[in-house]
Coordinates of N, CA and C in Angstrom, one line a residue:
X1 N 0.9 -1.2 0.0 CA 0.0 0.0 0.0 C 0.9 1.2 0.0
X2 N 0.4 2.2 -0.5 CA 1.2 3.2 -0.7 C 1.3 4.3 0.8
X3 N 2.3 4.8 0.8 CA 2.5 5.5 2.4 C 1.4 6.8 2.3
X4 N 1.1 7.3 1.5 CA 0.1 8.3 1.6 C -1.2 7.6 2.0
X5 N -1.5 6.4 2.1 CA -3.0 6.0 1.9 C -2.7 5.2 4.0
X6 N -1.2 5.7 4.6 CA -1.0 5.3 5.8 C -2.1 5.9 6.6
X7 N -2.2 5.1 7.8 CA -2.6 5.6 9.2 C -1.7 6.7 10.2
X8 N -0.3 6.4 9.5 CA 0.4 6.6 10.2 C 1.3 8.4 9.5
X9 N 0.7 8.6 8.4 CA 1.2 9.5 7.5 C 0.0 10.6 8.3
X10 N 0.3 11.7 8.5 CA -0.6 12.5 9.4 C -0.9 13.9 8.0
X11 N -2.1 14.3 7.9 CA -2.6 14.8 6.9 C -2.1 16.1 6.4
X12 N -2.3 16.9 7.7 CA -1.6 18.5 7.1 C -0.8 18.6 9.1
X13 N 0.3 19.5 8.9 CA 1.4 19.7 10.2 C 0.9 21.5 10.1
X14 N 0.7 21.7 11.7 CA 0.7 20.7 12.4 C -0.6 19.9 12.5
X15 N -0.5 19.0 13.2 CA -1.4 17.8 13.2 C -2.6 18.4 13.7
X16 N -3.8 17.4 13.1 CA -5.2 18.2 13.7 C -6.5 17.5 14.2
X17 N -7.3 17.7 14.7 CA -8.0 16.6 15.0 C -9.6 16.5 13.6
X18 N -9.2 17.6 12.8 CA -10.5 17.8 12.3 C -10.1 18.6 10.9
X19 N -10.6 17.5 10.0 CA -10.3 18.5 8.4 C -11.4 18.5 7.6
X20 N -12.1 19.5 7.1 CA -13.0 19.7 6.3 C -12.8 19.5 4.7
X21 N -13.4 19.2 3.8 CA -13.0 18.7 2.7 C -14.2 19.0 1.6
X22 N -14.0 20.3 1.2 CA -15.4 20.9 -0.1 C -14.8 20.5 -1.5
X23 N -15.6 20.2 -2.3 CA -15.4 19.8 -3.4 C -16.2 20.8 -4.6
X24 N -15.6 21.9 -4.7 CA -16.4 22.8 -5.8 C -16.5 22.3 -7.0
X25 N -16.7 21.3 -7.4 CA -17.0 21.3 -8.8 C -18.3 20.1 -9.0
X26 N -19.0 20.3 -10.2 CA -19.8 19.0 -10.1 C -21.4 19.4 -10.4
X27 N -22.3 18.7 -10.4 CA -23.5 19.1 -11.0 C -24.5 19.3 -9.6
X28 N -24.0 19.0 -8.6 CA -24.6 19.1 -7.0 C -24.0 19.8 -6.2
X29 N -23.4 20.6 -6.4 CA -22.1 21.3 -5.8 C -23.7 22.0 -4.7
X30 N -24.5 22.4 -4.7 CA -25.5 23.4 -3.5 C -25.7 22.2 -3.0
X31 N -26.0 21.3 -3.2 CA -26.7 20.6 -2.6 C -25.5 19.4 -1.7
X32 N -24.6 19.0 -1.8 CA -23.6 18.0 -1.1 C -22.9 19.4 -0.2
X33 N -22.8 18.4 1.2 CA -22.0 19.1 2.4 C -20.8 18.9 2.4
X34 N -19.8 19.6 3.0 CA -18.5 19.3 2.8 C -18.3 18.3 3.6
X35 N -17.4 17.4 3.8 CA -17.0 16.1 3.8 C -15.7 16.5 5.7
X36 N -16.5 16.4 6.8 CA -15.9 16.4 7.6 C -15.4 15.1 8.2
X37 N -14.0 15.2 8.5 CA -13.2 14.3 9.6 C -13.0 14.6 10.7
X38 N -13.1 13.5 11.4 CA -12.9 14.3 13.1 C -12.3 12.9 13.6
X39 N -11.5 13.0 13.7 CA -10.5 11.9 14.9 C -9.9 12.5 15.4
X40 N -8.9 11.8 17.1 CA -7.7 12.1 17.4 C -6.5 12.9 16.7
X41 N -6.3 12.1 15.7 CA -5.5 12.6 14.8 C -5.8 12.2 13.4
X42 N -5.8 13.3 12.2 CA -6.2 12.7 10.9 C -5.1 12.6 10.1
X43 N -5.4 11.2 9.9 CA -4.3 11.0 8.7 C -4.6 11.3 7.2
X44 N -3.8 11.0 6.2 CA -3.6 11.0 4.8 C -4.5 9.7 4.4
X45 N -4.7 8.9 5.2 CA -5.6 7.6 4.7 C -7.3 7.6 5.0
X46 N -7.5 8.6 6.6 CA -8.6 9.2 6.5 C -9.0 10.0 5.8
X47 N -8.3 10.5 5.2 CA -8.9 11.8 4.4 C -9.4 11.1 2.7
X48 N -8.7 10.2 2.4 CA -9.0 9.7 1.1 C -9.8 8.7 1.4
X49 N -10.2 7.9 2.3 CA -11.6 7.0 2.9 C -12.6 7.9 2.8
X50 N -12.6 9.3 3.6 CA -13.4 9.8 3.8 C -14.4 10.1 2.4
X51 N -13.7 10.9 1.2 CA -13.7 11.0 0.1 C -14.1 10.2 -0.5
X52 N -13.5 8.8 -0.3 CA -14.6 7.8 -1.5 C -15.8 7.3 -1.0
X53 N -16.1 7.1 0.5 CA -16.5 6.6 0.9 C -18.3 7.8 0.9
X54 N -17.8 8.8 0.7 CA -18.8 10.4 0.5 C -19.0 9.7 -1.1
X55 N -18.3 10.0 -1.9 CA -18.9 10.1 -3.1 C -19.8 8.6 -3.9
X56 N -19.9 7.5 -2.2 CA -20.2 6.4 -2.8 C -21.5 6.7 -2.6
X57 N -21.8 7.4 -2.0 CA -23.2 7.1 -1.3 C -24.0 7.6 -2.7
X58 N -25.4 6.8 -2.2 CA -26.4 7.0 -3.0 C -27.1 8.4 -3.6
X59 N -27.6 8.7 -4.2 CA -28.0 10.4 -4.6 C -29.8 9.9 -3.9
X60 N -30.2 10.7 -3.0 CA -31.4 10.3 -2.8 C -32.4 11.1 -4.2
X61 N -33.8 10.1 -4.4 CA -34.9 10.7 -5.2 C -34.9 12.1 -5.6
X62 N -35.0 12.8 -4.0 CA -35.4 14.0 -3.9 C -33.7 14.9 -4.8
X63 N -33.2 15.0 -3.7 CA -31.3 15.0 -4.4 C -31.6 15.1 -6.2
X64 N -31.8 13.8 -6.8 CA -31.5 13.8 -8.2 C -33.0 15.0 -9.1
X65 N -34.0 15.1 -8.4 CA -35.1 16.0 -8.7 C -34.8 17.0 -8.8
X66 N -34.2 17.4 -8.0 CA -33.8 18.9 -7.9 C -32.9 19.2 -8.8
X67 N -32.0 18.4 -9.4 CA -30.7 18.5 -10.3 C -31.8 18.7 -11.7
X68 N -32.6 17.8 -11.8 CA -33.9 17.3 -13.0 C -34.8 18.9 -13.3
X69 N -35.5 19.4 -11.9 CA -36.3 20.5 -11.9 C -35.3 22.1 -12.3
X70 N -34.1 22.0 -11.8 CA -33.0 22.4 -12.4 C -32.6 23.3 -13.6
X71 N -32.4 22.0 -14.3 CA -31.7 22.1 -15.5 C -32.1 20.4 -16.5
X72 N -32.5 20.4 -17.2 CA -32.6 19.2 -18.0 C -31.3 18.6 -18.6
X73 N -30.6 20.0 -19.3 CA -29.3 19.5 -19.3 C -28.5 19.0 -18.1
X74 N -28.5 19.3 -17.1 CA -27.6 18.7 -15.7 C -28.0 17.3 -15.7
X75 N -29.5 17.5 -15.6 CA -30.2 15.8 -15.6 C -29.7 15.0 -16.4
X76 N -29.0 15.2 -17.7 CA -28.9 13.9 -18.4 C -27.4 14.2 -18.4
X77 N -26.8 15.0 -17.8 CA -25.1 14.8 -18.1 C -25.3 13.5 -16.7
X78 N -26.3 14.1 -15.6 CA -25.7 13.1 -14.4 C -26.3 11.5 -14.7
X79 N -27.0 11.3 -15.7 CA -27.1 10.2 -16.3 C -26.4 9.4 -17.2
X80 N -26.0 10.4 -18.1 CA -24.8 9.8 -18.3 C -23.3 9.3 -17.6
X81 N -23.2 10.4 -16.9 CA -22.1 10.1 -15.7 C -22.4 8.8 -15.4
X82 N -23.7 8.2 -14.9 CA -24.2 6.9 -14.2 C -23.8 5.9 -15.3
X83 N -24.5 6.0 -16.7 CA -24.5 4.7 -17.2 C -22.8 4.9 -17.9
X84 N -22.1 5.1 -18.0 CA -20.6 5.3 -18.0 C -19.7 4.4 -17.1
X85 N -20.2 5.2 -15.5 CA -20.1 4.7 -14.4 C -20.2 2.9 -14.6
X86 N -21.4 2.9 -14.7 CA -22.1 1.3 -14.8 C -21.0 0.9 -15.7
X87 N -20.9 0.9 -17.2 CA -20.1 0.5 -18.1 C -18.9 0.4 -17.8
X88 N -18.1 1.3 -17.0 CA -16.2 0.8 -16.2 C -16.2 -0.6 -15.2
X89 N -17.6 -0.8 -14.8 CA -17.3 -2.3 -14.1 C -17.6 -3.6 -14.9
X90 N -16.8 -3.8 -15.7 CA -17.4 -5.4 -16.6 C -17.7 -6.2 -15.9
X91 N -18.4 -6.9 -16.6 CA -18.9 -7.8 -16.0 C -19.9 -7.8 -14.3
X92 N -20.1 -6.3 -14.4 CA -20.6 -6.1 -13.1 C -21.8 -4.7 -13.1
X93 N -21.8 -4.8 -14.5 CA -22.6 -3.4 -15.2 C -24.2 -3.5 -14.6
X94 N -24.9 -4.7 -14.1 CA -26.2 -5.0 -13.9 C -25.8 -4.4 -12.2
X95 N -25.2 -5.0 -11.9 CA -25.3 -5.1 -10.0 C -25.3 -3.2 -10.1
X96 N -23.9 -2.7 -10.5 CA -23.7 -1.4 -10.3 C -24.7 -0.3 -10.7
X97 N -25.8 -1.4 -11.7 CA -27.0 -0.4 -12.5 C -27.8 0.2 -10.8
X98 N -28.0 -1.3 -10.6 CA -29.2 -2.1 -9.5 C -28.6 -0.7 -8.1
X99 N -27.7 -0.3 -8.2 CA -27.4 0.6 -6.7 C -28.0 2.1 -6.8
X100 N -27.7 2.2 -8.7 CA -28.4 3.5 -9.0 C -27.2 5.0 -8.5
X101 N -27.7 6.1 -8.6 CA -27.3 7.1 -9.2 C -26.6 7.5 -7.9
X102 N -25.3 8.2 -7.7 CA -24.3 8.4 -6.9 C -23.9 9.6 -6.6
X103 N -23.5 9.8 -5.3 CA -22.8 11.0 -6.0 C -21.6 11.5 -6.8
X104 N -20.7 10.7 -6.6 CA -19.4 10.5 -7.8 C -20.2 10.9 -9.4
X105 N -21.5 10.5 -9.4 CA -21.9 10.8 -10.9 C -22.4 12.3 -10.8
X106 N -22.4 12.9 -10.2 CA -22.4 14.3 -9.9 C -21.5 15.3 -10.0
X107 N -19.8 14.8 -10.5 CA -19.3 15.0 -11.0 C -18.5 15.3 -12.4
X108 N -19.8 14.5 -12.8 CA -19.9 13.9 -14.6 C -18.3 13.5 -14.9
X109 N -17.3 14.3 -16.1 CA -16.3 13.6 -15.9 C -15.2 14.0 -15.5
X110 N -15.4 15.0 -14.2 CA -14.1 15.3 -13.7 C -13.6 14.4 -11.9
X111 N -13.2 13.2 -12.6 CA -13.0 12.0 -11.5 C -11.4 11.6 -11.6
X112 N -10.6 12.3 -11.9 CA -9.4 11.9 -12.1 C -8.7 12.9 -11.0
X113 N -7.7 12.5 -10.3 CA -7.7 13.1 -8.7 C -6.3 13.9 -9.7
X114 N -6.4 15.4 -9.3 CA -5.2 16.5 -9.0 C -5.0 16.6 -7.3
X115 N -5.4 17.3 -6.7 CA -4.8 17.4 -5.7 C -5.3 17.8 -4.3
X116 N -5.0 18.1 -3.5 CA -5.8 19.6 -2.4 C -5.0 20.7 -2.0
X117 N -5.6 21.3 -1.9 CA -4.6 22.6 -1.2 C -5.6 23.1 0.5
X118 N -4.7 22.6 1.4 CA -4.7 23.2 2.2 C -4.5 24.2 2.8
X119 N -6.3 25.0 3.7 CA -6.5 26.3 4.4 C -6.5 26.1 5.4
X120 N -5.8 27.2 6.5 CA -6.4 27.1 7.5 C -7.2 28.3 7.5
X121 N -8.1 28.4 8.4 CA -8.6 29.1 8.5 C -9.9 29.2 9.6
X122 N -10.1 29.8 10.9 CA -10.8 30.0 11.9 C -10.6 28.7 12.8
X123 N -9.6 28.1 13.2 CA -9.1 27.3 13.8 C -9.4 25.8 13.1
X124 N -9.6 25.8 12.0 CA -9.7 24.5 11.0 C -8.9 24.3 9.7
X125 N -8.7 23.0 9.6 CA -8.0 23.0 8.3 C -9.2 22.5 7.6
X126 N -8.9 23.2 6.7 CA -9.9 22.9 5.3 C -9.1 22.7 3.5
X127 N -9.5 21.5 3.3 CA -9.2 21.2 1.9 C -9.9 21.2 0.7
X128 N -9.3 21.7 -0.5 CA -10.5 21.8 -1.5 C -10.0 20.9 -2.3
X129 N -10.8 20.2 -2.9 CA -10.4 18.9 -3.7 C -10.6 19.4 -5.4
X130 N -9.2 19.4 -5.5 CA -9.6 19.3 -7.1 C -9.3 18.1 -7.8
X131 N -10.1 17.9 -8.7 CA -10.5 16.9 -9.7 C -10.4 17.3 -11.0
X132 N -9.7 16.5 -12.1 CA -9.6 16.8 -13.5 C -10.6 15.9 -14.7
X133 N -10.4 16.7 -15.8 CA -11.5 15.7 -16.6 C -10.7 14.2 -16.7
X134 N -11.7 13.0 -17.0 CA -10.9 12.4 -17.1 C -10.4 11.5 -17.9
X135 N -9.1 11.1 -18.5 CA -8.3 11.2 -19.4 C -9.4 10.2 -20.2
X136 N -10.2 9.0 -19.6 CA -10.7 8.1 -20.8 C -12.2 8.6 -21.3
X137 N -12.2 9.5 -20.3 CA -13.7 10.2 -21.1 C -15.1 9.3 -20.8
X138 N -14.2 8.0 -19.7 CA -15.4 6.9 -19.6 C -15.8 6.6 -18.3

């Protein structure tokens, strides 16, 4: 495993018990909360758990309605985002259909990780996650 994805790799110095994590970009950007950590101490492996483990969750009804009441264009990019999504797991395209629409698909195709830049700011560190298009377009 790679030493960034450690327990033991501590996230931003000095060390903190609490990092916040907004992700400005994406077709739900009003509607998704920023992605808080709060341990003892946060590592570089919590912070990237935290992150996939946020963007796995489900998009509720109401959530994708609003994207739909919206914009019609938003509505069918985050659909395609989905059946895309579905299509990268072979052999696994039905199960992945069956879980339905994400929030990762809310980012249509900017899923390819650049970086974060850490703030502090009012006694918290806060990270902005940027994300690039991504290179297979799939």
């Amino acid at each position: 495993m790679n030493e960034a994805f450690s327990s033991n790799v501590t996230a931003v110095f000095p060390e903190t018990d609490e990092i916040v994590v907004d992700c400005e970009r994406g077709l739900a950007q009003d509607l998704m909360r920023p992605i808080r950590i709060k341990k003892r101490r946060v590592s570089c492996g919590d912070v990237f758990w935290a992150i996939y483990e946020y963007f796995q969750q489900p998009m509720s009804p109401d959530e994708v309605g609003i994207i739909k009441g919206r914009s019609e264009d938003d509505y069918h990019r985050l659909l395609e985002a989905y059946h895309r999504r579905c299509l990268r797991t072979p052999g696994l395209a039905d199960i992945t259909r069956q879980q339905g629409v994400k929030r990762v698909d809310c980012l249509d195709n900017h899923t390819a990780w650049r970086g974060m830049l850490p703030v502090w700011s009012d006694g918290t560190w806060s990270r902005g996650l940027y994300l690039l298009l991504s290179s297979s377009g799939a």
